[in-house]
mmCIF file of C-alpha atoms in Angstrom:
data_model
loop_
_atom_site.group_PDB
_atom_site.id
_atom_site.type_symbol
_atom_site.label_atom_id
_atom_site.label_comp_id
_atom_site.label_asym_id
_atom_site.label_seq_id
_atom_site.Cartn_x
_atom_site.Cartn_y
_atom_site.Cartn_z
ATOM 1 C CA UNK E 182 112.599 88.429 99.427
ATOM 2 C CA UNK E 183 110.433 91.491 98.883
ATOM 3 C CA UNK E 184 109.993 93.132 95.493
ATOM 4 C CA UNK E 185 111.774 96.241 96.807
ATOM 5 C CA UNK E 186 114.765 94.215 97.984
ATOM 6 C CA UNK E 187 115.079 92.585 94.567
ATOM 7 C CA UNK E 188 114.818 95.977 92.855
ATOM 8 C CA UNK E 189 117.718 97.241 94.935
ATOM 9 C CA UNK E 190 119.721 94.049 94.377
ATOM 10 C CA UNK E 191 119.362 94.525 90.609
ATOM 11 C CA UNK E 192 120.484 98.128 90.955
ATOM 12 C CA UNK E 193 123.550 97.046 92.937
ATOM 13 C CA UNK E 194 124.340 94.413 90.316
ATOM 14 C CA UNK E 195 124.214 97.085 87.628
ATOM 15 C CA UNK E 196 126.463 99.439 89.629
ATOM 16 C CA UNK E 197 129.013 96.679 90.219
ATOM 17 C CA UNK E 198 129.121 95.977 86.503
ATOM 18 C CA UNK E 199 129.520 99.666 85.657
ATOM 19 C CA UNK E 200 132.447 100.006 88.060
ATOM 20 C CA UNK E 201 134.152 96.862 86.811
ATOM 21 C CA UNK E 202 133.727 97.844 83.147
ATOM 22 C CA UNK E 203 134.130 101.620 83.674
ATOM 23 C CA UNK E 204 130.757 102.288 82.042
ATOM 24 C CA UNK E 205 127.525 103.845 83.288
ATOM 25 C CA UNK E 206 123.787 103.847 82.723
ATOM 26 C CA UNK E 207 123.068 105.673 79.454
ATOM 27 C CA UNK E 208 120.196 107.103 77.448
ATOM 28 C CA UNK E 209 119.823 106.369 73.750
ATOM 29 C CA UNK E 210 121.095 109.801 72.679
ATOM 30 C CA UNK E 211 121.975 113.259 73.950
ATOM 31 C CA UNK E 212 119.195 115.760 74.681
ATOM 32 C CA UNK E 213 119.211 119.478 73.931
ATOM 33 C CA UNK E 214 117.055 121.674 76.147
ATOM 34 C CA UNK E 215 116.518 125.275 74.990
ATOM 35 C CA UNK E 216 118.392 127.726 77.226
ATOM 36 C CA UNK E 217 115.269 129.891 77.301
ATOM 37 C CA UNK E 218 113.548 127.153 79.343
ATOM 38 C CA UNK E 219 115.586 128.426 82.300
ATOM 39 C CA UNK E 220 114.932 132.100 81.582
ATOM 40 C CA UNK E 221 111.536 132.733 79.999
ATOM 41 C CA UNK E 222 109.020 134.389 82.382
ATOM 42 C CA UNK E 223 106.049 133.042 80.397
ATOM 43 C CA UNK E 224 107.324 129.463 80.688
ATOM 44 C CA UNK E 225 108.062 130.022 84.368
ATOM 45 C CA UNK E 226 104.454 131.068 84.988
ATOM 46 C CA UNK E 227 103.253 128.014 83.079
ATOM 47 C CA UNK E 228 105.460 125.774 85.246
ATOM 48 C CA UNK E 229 103.956 127.339 88.345
ATOM 49 C CA UNK E 230 100.383 126.910 87.082
ATOM 50 C CA UNK E 231 100.582 123.411 85.600
ATOM 51 C CA UNK E 232 103.185 121.766 87.820
ATOM 52 C CA UNK E 233 103.635 123.470 91.172
ATOM 53 C CA UNK E 234 100.012 124.442 91.758
ATOM 54 C CA UNK E 235 98.533 121.144 90.560
ATOM 55 C CA UNK E 236 100.820 118.380 91.807
ATOM 56 C CA UNK E 237 101.275 117.108 95.378
ATOM 57 C CA UNK E 238 104.252 118.784 97.043
ATOM 58 C CA UNK E 239 105.953 117.333 100.120
ATOM 59 C CA UNK E 240 105.937 120.339 102.467
ATOM 60 C CA UNK E 241 106.680 118.750 105.841
ATOM 61 C CA UNK E 242 107.895 115.581 107.480
ATOM 62 C CA UNK E 243 105.402 114.053 109.879
ATOM 63 C CA UNK E 244 108.004 114.383 112.639
ATOM 64 C CA UNK E 245 107.909 118.169 112.240
ATOM 65 C CA UNK E 246 104.363 118.022 113.643
ATOM 66 C CA UNK E 247 104.571 115.026 115.985
ATOM 67 C CA UNK E 248 101.843 115.962 118.461
ATOM 68 C CA UNK E 249 98.239 117.191 118.397
ATOM 69 C CA UNK E 250 98.221 120.989 118.241
ATOM 70 C CA UNK E 251 101.539 121.246 116.379
ATOM 71 C CA UNK E 252 101.726 123.466 113.313
ATOM 72 C CA UNK E 253 104.086 124.608 110.587
ATOM 73 C CA UNK E 254 103.580 127.927 108.792
ATOM 74 C CA UNK E 255 105.546 128.644 105.638
ATOM 75 C CA UNK E 256 105.640 130.688 102.450
ATOM 76 C CA UNK E 257 105.498 128.459 99.389
ATOM 77 C CA UNK E 258 106.089 130.508 96.253
ATOM 78 C CA UNK E 259 104.360 133.535 97.837
ATOM 79 C CA UNK E 260 101.449 131.382 99.008
ATOM 80 C CA UNK E 261 101.033 131.457 102.817
ATOM 81 C CA UNK E 262 100.502 127.852 103.937
ATOM 82 C CA UNK E 263 99.566 126.639 107.409
ATOM 83 C CA UNK E 264 99.857 122.912 108.188
ATOM 84 C CA UNK E 265 98.378 121.651 111.469
ATOM 85 C CA UNK E 266 97.701 118.462 113.414
ATOM 86 C CA UNK E 267 94.354 118.442 115.206
ATOM 87 C CA UNK E 268 93.383 116.802 118.500
ATOM 88 C CA UNK E 269 92.649 113.508 116.742
ATOM 89 C CA UNK E 270 96.070 113.478 115.056
ATOM 90 C CA UNK E 271 94.734 114.363 111.602
ATOM 91 C CA UNK E 272 96.775 116.766 109.487
ATOM 92 C CA UNK E 273 95.246 119.770 107.735
ATOM 93 C CA UNK E 274 96.625 122.305 105.297
ATOM 94 C CA UNK E 275 95.069 125.706 104.707
ATOM 95 C CA UNK E 276 95.879 129.177 103.579
ATOM 96 C CA UNK E 277 97.381 131.173 106.435
ATOM 97 C CA UNK E 278 94.930 134.005 105.795
ATOM 98 C CA UNK E 279 92.243 135.308 108.135
ATOM 99 C CA UNK E 280 88.831 135.130 106.454
ATOM 100 C CA UNK E 281 87.864 138.526 107.894
ATOM 101 C CA UNK E 282 90.275 140.933 106.191
ATOM 102 C CA UNK E 283 93.072 138.725 104.849
ATOM 103 C CA UNK E 284 95.751 139.196 107.510
ATOM 104 C CA UNK E 285 98.224 136.357 108.165
ATOM 105 C CA UNK E 286 97.292 134.426 111.289
ATOM 106 C CA UNK E 287 100.716 133.217 112.365
ATOM 107 C CA UNK E 288 104.303 134.017 111.430
ATOM 108 C CA UNK E 289 106.391 131.534 109.454
ATOM 109 C CA UNK E 290 107.817 128.846 111.702
ATOM 110 C CA UNK E 291 106.764 125.928 113.858
ATOM 111 C CA UNK E 292 104.961 125.728 117.163
ATOM 112 C CA UNK E 293 101.984 124.407 119.081
ATOM 113 C CA UNK E 294 98.572 126.065 119.323
ATOM 114 C CA UNK E 295 95.038 124.787 119.713
ATOM 115 C CA UNK E 296 93.744 128.076 118.302
ATOM 116 C CA UNK E 297 95.027 130.915 116.146
ATOM 117 C CA UNK E 298 94.106 134.534 116.926
ATOM 118 C CA UNK E 299 94.338 137.040 114.094
ATOM 119 C CA UNK E 300 96.690 139.897 115.091
ATOM 120 C CA UNK E 301 94.525 142.464 113.283
ATOM 121 C CA UNK E 302 91.009 142.090 114.767
ATOM 122 C CA UNK E 303 91.376 139.029 117.029
ATOM 123 C CA UNK E 304 89.143 136.652 115.119
ATOM 124 C CA UNK E 305 89.934 133.203 116.508
ATOM 125 C CA UNK E 306 90.220 129.954 114.553
ATOM 126 C CA UNK E 307 90.580 126.370 115.711
ATOM 127 C CA UNK E 308 93.631 124.549 114.445
ATOM 128 C CA UNK E 309 91.587 122.629 111.869
ATOM 129 C CA UNK E 310 90.602 125.956 110.300
ATOM 130 C CA UNK E 311 87.101 126.360 111.727
ATOM 131 C CA UNK E 312 86.109 129.847 112.875
ATOM 132 C CA UNK E 313 85.811 129.743 116.663
ATOM 133 C CA UNK E 314 84.944 133.305 117.643
ATOM 134 C CA UNK E 315 84.432 136.781 116.217
ATOM 135 C CA UNK E 316 85.750 139.556 118.429
ATOM 136 C CA UNK E 317 82.940 141.736 119.789
ATOM 137 C CA UNK E 318 80.391 139.838 117.797
ATOM 138 C CA UNK E 319 77.449 141.888 119.097
ATOM 139 C CA UNK E 320 78.846 145.002 117.435
ATOM 140 C CA UNK E 321 80.142 143.240 114.304
ATOM 141 C CA UNK E 322 76.942 141.460 113.290
ATOM 142 C CA UNK E 323 75.960 137.925 112.443
ATOM 143 C CA UNK E 324 78.623 135.758 110.750
ATOM 144 C CA UNK E 325 78.034 132.315 109.286
ATOM 145 C CA UNK E 326 80.965 130.429 110.741
ATOM 146 C CA UNK E 327 81.011 127.634 108.160
ATOM 147 C CA UNK E 328 81.457 130.219 105.397
ATOM 148 C CA UNK E 329 84.421 131.791 107.176
ATOM 149 C CA UNK E 330 86.510 128.679 107.715
ATOM 150 C CA UNK E 331 90.136 129.056 106.651
ATOM 151 C CA UNK E 332 90.541 128.116 102.994
ATOM 152 C CA UNK E 333 91.464 124.436 102.957
ATOM 153 C CA UNK E 334 94.161 122.937 100.729
ATOM 154 C CA UNK E 335 94.201 119.266 99.669
ATOM 155 C CA UNK E 336 96.453 117.446 102.130
ATOM 156 C CA UNK E 337 97.489 113.838 102.745
ATOM 157 C CA UNK E 338 100.001 112.202 105.081
ATOM 158 C CA UNK E 339 101.839 109.171 103.763
ATOM 159 C CA UNK E 340 105.188 107.452 104.428
ATOM 160 C CA UNK E 341 106.049 109.919 107.178
ATOM 161 C CA UNK E 342 105.542 112.881 104.839
ATOM 162 C CA UNK E 343 102.839 115.526 104.498
ATOM 163 C CA UNK E 344 101.839 116.365 100.938
ATOM 164 C CA UNK E 345 99.858 119.462 99.944
ATOM 165 C CA UNK E 346 98.370 120.756 96.693
ATOM 166 C CA UNK E 347 98.508 124.539 96.545
ATOM 167 C CA UNK E 348 95.173 124.910 94.745
ATOM 168 C CA UNK E 349 91.996 124.484 96.830
ATOM 169 C CA UNK E 350 89.492 121.926 95.646
ATOM 170 C CA UNK E 351 91.714 119.750 93.456
ATOM 171 C CA UNK E 352 91.429 115.976 93.747
ATOM 172 C CA UNK E 353 94.401 114.373 95.504
ATOM 173 C CA UNK E 354 95.696 110.791 95.459
ATOM 174 C CA UNK E 355 99.276 110.759 96.688
ATOM 175 C CA UNK E 356 99.436 106.969 96.748
ATOM 176 C CA UNK E 357 98.754 106.796 93.012
ATOM 177 C CA UNK E 358 101.047 109.732 92.323
ATOM 178 C CA UNK E 359 103.994 108.077 94.082
ATOM 179 C CA UNK E 360 103.224 104.723 92.450
ATOM 180 C CA UNK E 361 106.136 102.302 92.603
ATOM 181 C CA UNK E 362 108.160 104.782 94.681
ATOM 182 C CA UNK E 363 105.862 104.388 97.682
ATOM 183 C CA UNK E 364 107.307 101.078 98.941
ATOM 184 C CA UNK E 365 110.780 102.594 98.901
ATOM 185 C CA UNK E 366 109.676 105.699 100.805
ATOM 186 C CA UNK E 367 107.816 103.625 103.384
ATOM 187 C CA UNK E 368 110.924 101.499 103.905
ATOM 188 C CA UNK E 369 112.778 104.643 105.051
ATOM 189 C CA UNK E 370 110.289 104.868 107.937
ATOM 190 C CA UNK E 371 110.640 108.643 108.339
ATOM 191 C CA UNK E 372 107.697 108.738 110.744
ATOM 192 C CA UNK E 373 110.001 107.324 113.448
ATOM 193 C CA UNK E 374 113.030 109.531 112.806
ATOM 194 C CA UNK E 375 114.113 112.540 114.889
ATOM 195 C CA UNK E 376 113.663 116.022 113.422
ATOM 196 C CA UNK E 377 116.854 118.092 113.663
ATOM 197 C CA UNK E 378 115.872 121.334 111.953
ATOM 198 C CA UNK E 379 115.756 123.276 108.699
ATOM 199 C CA UNK E 380 118.137 125.496 106.780
ATOM 200 C CA UNK E 381 117.324 127.829 103.872
ATOM 201 C CA UNK E 382 119.677 128.400 100.953
ATOM 202 C CA UNK E 383 119.182 130.520 97.830
ATOM 203 C CA UNK E 384 119.847 129.343 94.304
ATOM 204 C CA UNK E 385 119.290 129.819 90.592
ATOM 205 C CA UNK E 386 116.347 128.735 88.435
ATOM 206 C CA UNK E 387 114.701 125.730 90.071
ATOM 207 C CA UNK E 388 115.634 123.433 87.172
ATOM 208 C CA UNK E 389 119.301 124.487 87.284
ATOM 209 C CA UNK E 390 119.343 123.626 90.989
ATOM 210 C CA UNK E 391 117.444 120.369 90.490
ATOM 211 C CA UNK E 392 119.722 119.285 87.638
ATOM 212 C CA UNK E 393 122.534 119.002 90.172
ATOM 213 C CA UNK E 394 120.706 116.357 92.203
ATOM 214 C CA UNK E 395 120.140 114.154 89.147
ATOM 215 C CA UNK E 396 123.657 113.116 88.143
ATOM 216 C CA UNK E 397 127.121 112.348 89.466
ATOM 217 C CA UNK E 398 128.953 113.478 86.343
ATOM 218 C CA UNK E 399 130.055 116.598 88.223
ATOM 219 C CA UNK E 400 131.466 114.877 91.312
ATOM 220 C CA UNK E 401 135.140 114.934 90.295
ATOM 221 C CA UNK E 402 135.149 118.561 89.176
ATOM 222 C CA UNK E 403 132.730 120.158 91.644
ATOM 223 C CA UNK E 404 133.297 117.995 94.754
ATOM 224 C CA UNK E 405 136.969 116.939 94.594
ATOM 225 C CA UNK E 406 137.486 116.935 98.367
ATOM 226 C CA UNK E 407 134.013 116.100 99.687
ATOM 227 C CA UNK E 408 131.999 113.667 97.567
ATOM 228 C CA UNK E 409 134.547 112.337 95.085
ATOM 229 C CA UNK E 410 136.951 110.693 97.597
ATOM 230 C CA UNK E 411 134.056 108.413 98.661
ATOM 231 C CA UNK E 412 132.022 108.063 95.482
ATOM 232 C CA UNK E 413 132.873 107.400 91.841
ATOM 233 C CA UNK E 414 132.260 110.282 89.467
ATOM 234 C CA UNK E 415 130.138 109.687 86.358
ATOM 235 C CA UNK E 416 128.970 106.182 87.317
ATOM 236 C CA UNK E 417 125.229 106.053 88.041
ATOM 237 C CA UNK E 418 122.182 103.821 87.818
ATOM 238 C CA UNK E 419 118.698 105.249 87.203
ATOM 239 C CA UNK E 420 115.321 103.757 88.063
ATOM 240 C CA UNK E 421 112.130 105.621 87.181
ATOM 241 C CA UNK E 422 108.774 105.404 88.961
ATOM 242 C CA UNK E 423 106.418 107.642 87.034
ATOM 243 C CA UNK E 424 108.145 111.033 87.161
ATOM 244 C CA UNK E 425 110.186 110.071 90.255
ATOM 245 C CA UNK E 426 113.712 108.645 90.357
ATOM 246 C CA UNK E 427 115.943 106.480 92.513
ATOM 247 C CA UNK E 428 119.528 107.139 91.484
ATOM 248 C CA UNK E 429 122.299 104.781 92.556
ATOM 249 C CA UNK E 430 125.843 106.042 93.135
ATOM 250 C CA UNK E 431 128.519 103.370 93.729
ATOM 251 C CA UNK E 432 131.082 104.054 96.422
ATOM 252 C CA UNK E 433 134.724 103.225 95.837
ATOM 253 C CA UNK E 434 134.252 100.312 98.249
ATOM 254 C CA UNK E 435 131.438 98.670 96.266
ATOM 255 C CA UNK E 436 133.694 95.847 95.046
ATOM 256 C CA UNK E 437 133.584 94.245 98.507
ATOM 257 C CA UNK E 438 129.947 93.328 97.880
ATOM 258 C CA UNK E 439 131.129 90.596 95.501
ATOM 259 C CA UNK E 440 132.005 88.719 98.690
ATOM 260 C CA UNK E 441 128.482 89.227 100.089
ATOM 261 C CA UNK E 442 125.569 86.986 99.040
ATOM 262 C CA UNK E 443 123.550 88.707 96.333
ATOM 263 C CA UNK E 444 120.376 88.271 98.378
ATOM 264 C CA UNK E 445 121.851 90.580 101.035
ATOM 265 C CA UNK E 446 123.012 93.429 98.800
ATOM 266 C CA UNK E 447 119.916 95.491 99.551
ATOM 267 C CA UNK E 448 121.021 95.618 103.195
ATOM 268 C CA UNK E 449 124.199 97.542 102.316
ATOM 269 C CA UNK E 450 122.898 101.001 101.468
ATOM 270 C CA UNK E 451 125.611 103.513 102.481
ATOM 271 C CA UNK E 452 128.010 100.584 102.679
ATOM 272 C CA UNK E 453 129.164 100.224 99.090
ATOM 273 C CA UNK E 454 126.608 102.460 97.390
ATOM 274 C CA UNK E 455 124.239 105.358 98.044
ATOM 275 C CA UNK E 456 120.888 106.435 96.654
ATOM 276 C CA UNK E 457 119.463 109.845 95.917
ATOM 277 C CA UNK E 458 115.679 109.660 95.681
ATOM 278 C CA UNK E 459 113.864 112.437 93.867
ATOM 279 C CA UNK E 460 110.143 113.167 93.946
ATOM 280 C CA UNK E 461 108.946 115.219 91.013
ATOM 281 C CA UNK E 462 108.946 118.133 90.738
ATOM 282 C CA UNK E 463 111.110 119.469 93.540
ATOM 283 C CA UNK E 464 112.270 117.065 96.268
ATOM 284 C CA UNK E 465 115.615 115.317 96.721
ATOM 285 C CA UNK E 466 116.261 112.840 99.530
ATOM 286 C CA UNK E 467 119.708 111.647 100.588
ATOM 287 C CA UNK E 468 119.802 109.217 103.513
ATOM 288 C CA UNK E 469 123.123 108.542 105.209
ATOM 289 C CA UNK E 470 123.375 106.145 108.164
ATOM 290 C CA UNK E 471 123.610 108.996 110.668
ATOM 291 C CA UNK E 472 121.465 111.712 109.073
ATOM 292 C CA UNK E 473 119.153 112.460 106.152
ATOM 293 C CA UNK E 474 119.111 115.628 104.084
ATOM 294 C CA UNK E 475 115.795 116.361 102.371
ATOM 295 C CA UNK E 476 115.944 119.260 99.913
ATOM 296 C CA UNK E 477 112.700 121.040 99.002
ATOM 297 C CA UNK E 478 113.138 123.389 96.034
ATOM 298 C CA UNK E 479 110.679 126.279 95.839
ATOM 299 C CA UNK E 480 110.847 128.343 92.627
ATOM 300 C CA UNK E 481 110.825 132.101 92.416
ATOM 301 C CA UNK E 482 110.034 134.836 92.898
ATOM 302 C CA UNK E 483 111.655 135.311 89.466
ATOM 303 C CA UNK E 484 112.642 132.664 86.896
ATOM 304 C CA UNK E 485 116.271 133.045 87.940
ATOM 305 C CA UNK E 486 115.750 132.279 91.625
ATOM 306 C CA UNK E 487 114.807 129.457 93.956
ATOM 307 C CA UNK E 488 114.670 129.014 97.704
ATOM 308 C CA UNK E 489 115.631 125.570 98.935
ATOM 309 C CA UNK E 490 114.656 124.332 102.387
ATOM 310 C CA UNK E 491 117.090 121.708 103.643
ATOM 311 C CA UNK E 492 115.506 119.517 106.320
ATOM 312 C CA UNK E 493 117.609 117.263 108.538
ATOM 313 C CA UNK E 494 116.545 114.152 110.436
ATOM 314 C CA UNK E 495 118.331 111.351 112.265
ATOM 315 C CA UNK E 496 117.243 107.737 112.882
ATOM 316 C CA UNK E 497 117.076 108.375 116.629
ATOM 317 C CA UNK E 498 117.356 111.326 119.033
ATOM 318 C CA UNK E 499 120.856 112.221 120.218
ATOM 319 C CA UNK E 500 121.843 110.356 123.357
ATOM 320 C CA UNK E 501 123.760 113.296 124.835
ATOM 321 C CA UNK E 502 125.106 116.753 124.055
ATOM 322 C CA UNK E 503 128.198 115.382 122.337
ATOM 323 C CA UNK E 504 126.059 113.369 119.951
ATOM 324 C CA UNK E 505 123.816 116.380 119.373
ATOM 325 C CA UNK E 506 126.835 118.458 118.391
ATOM 326 C CA UNK E 507 128.010 115.695 116.060
ATOM 327 C CA UNK E 508 124.628 115.619 114.317
ATOM 328 C CA UNK E 509 124.663 119.407 113.991
ATOM 329 C CA UNK E 510 128.139 119.256 112.448
ATOM 330 C CA UNK E 511 126.999 116.647 109.925
ATOM 331 C CA UNK E 512 123.959 118.719 108.978
ATOM 332 C CA UNK E 513 126.216 121.744 108.577
ATOM 333 C CA UNK E 514 128.612 119.738 106.400
ATOM 334 C CA UNK E 515 125.885 118.485 104.044
ATOM 335 C CA UNK E 516 124.314 121.926 103.872
ATOM 336 C CA UNK E 517 127.639 123.635 103.165
ATOM 337 C CA UNK E 518 128.495 121.180 100.385
ATOM 338 C CA UNK E 519 125.086 121.714 98.771
ATOM 339 C CA UNK E 520 125.271 125.481 99.104
ATOM 340 C CA UNK E 521 128.914 126.265 98.468
ATOM 341 C CA UNK E 522 129.761 123.573 95.911
ATOM 342 C CA UNK E 523 126.431 123.246 94.050
ATOM 343 C CA UNK E 524 124.226 126.300 94.505
ATOM 344 C CA UNK E 525 126.971 128.927 94.189
ATOM 345 C CA UNK E 526 127.985 127.270 90.924
ATOM 346 C CA UNK E 527 124.342 127.169 89.870
ATOM 347 C CA UNK E 528 124.034 130.926 90.326
ATOM 348 C CA UNK E 529 127.022 131.338 87.990
ATOM 349 C CA UNK E 530 125.365 129.026 85.473
ATOM 350 C CA UNK E 531 122.265 131.246 85.614
ATOM 351 C CA UNK E 532 124.388 134.266 84.690
ATOM 352 C CA UNK E 533 126.011 132.285 81.907
ATOM 353 C CA UNK E 534 122.655 131.403 80.369
ATOM 354 C CA UNK E 535 121.385 134.961 80.791
ATOM 355 C CA UNK E 536 124.377 136.188 78.802
ATOM 356 C CA UNK E 537 122.997 134.559 75.668
ATOM 357 C CA UNK E 538 126.108 132.433 75.165
ATOM 358 C CA UNK E 539 124.091 129.231 74.694
ATOM 359 C CA UNK E 540 121.075 128.417 72.580
ATOM 360 C CA UNK E 541 120.722 125.015 74.217
ATOM 361 C CA UNK E 542 121.813 123.164 77.341
ATOM 362 C CA UNK E 543 123.101 119.763 76.279
ATOM 363 C CA UNK E 544 122.575 116.666 78.417
ATOM 364 C CA UNK E 545 124.776 113.701 77.576
ATOM 365 C CA UNK E 546 123.739 110.079 77.344
ATOM 366 C CA UNK E 547 125.276 109.642 80.806
ATOM 367 C CA UNK E 548 122.986 112.371 82.212
ATOM 368 C CA UNK E 549 119.972 110.133 81.882
ATOM 369 C CA UNK E 550 118.208 111.411 84.999
ATOM 370 C CA UNK E 551 118.306 114.985 83.732
ATOM 371 C CA UNK E 552 116.875 113.925 80.395
ATOM 372 C CA UNK E 553 114.063 112.074 82.141
ATOM 373 C CA UNK E 554 113.281 115.038 84.385
ATOM 374 C CA UNK E 555 113.108 117.579 81.550
ATOM 375 C CA UNK E 556 110.881 115.318 79.479
ATOM 376 C CA UNK E 557 108.492 115.059 82.420
ATOM 377 C CA UNK E 558 108.473 118.846 82.799
ATOM 378 C CA UNK E 559 107.523 119.148 79.127
ATOM 379 C CA UNK E 560 104.930 116.410 79.555
ATOM 380 C CA UNK E 561 103.094 118.289 82.290
ATOM 381 C CA UNK E 562 103.320 121.571 80.404
ATOM 382 C CA UNK E 563 101.568 120.090 77.367
ATOM 383 C CA UNK E 564 98.519 119.629 79.624
ATOM 384 C CA UNK E 565 97.341 116.720 77.501
ATOM 385 C CA UNK E 566 96.015 113.768 79.553
ATOM 386 C CA UNK E 567 96.144 111.572 76.440
ATOM 387 C CA UNK E 568 99.869 112.176 75.853
ATOM 388 C CA UNK E 569 101.976 109.116 76.690
ATOM 389 C CA UNK E 570 104.262 109.669 79.678
ATOM 390 C CA UNK E 571 108.029 109.748 79.163
ATOM 391 C CA UNK E 572 110.011 106.544 79.521
ATOM 392 C CA UNK E 573 113.349 106.173 81.209
#
């Protein structure tokens, strides 16, 4: 049995016990987070500088750029990012900014191109960022091509995901950053899934939105007809891997696993229990048997706003049009639940905090994932390499 399988078996054992005893995973005490942490512009800028512009962010699935020449252009917190796959299959990330006069090279979206031509003066770049040609070079003058390469961003592809750091020149080691979470992500095998598309939704402060992915305490009240009929409310199991989490949610059918050999429990994901996997600071992954929803939270442009990109993938391509429509309906269902039952409520929470009604947001002992997340946010904001990391 692999170490990952035993990890999951232990998690299932814990969830079974919680259901049978009507308990849940708990922290040692409650945690109070200042309400201003969701509102303060100065703190927001510090979060952008010390978290979002320093840490690896998962900006694309590998299957979004499956072939040489494919690209994805996107705005990430007002930073224009261009991700490409070159002729050798290597991924690159760069600023989507022409090195002549600063114009964007390509509009946001996905496509295939071996070269990018600036719409302003027709400078041409290869899809790895190298300057290929200067329009009317004889009139323009001599240009050192190496000095006019598109500004490169640190980029690595791992576990079927493409990670980017938004600050040029920073060292990047995604394998170390993911740590013990890497085996779990590799087991999902996203590099062989089928990309179904993206959907954008708008929400409140990025931490308000992210808080909703980190607990099931709200299932009964916020999801009475969607999530709660399948999944117990307020029964969770948390496993931490550095700043990342794997959160177990027992289904109402989990008791049947008592009749299954313990060694096989890890084979029953979505058949007795579900996991939500979160990658700090802004990614939530929910994998159902038929489809996965991967939520990428992008803060801003103000402290009270976030844009979330929901990406959908299926284990295999649809066999026919009927199956394609079924997948689209499932993606729409998951997206509607997230938007209408979580994000709309989050926007109301933002208004509530802005009213000054609360000095603190209180996280209970049962909201252990939220406590862990907020302690990691504070840890990175201290900017002290010698500070001990938070413990779950």
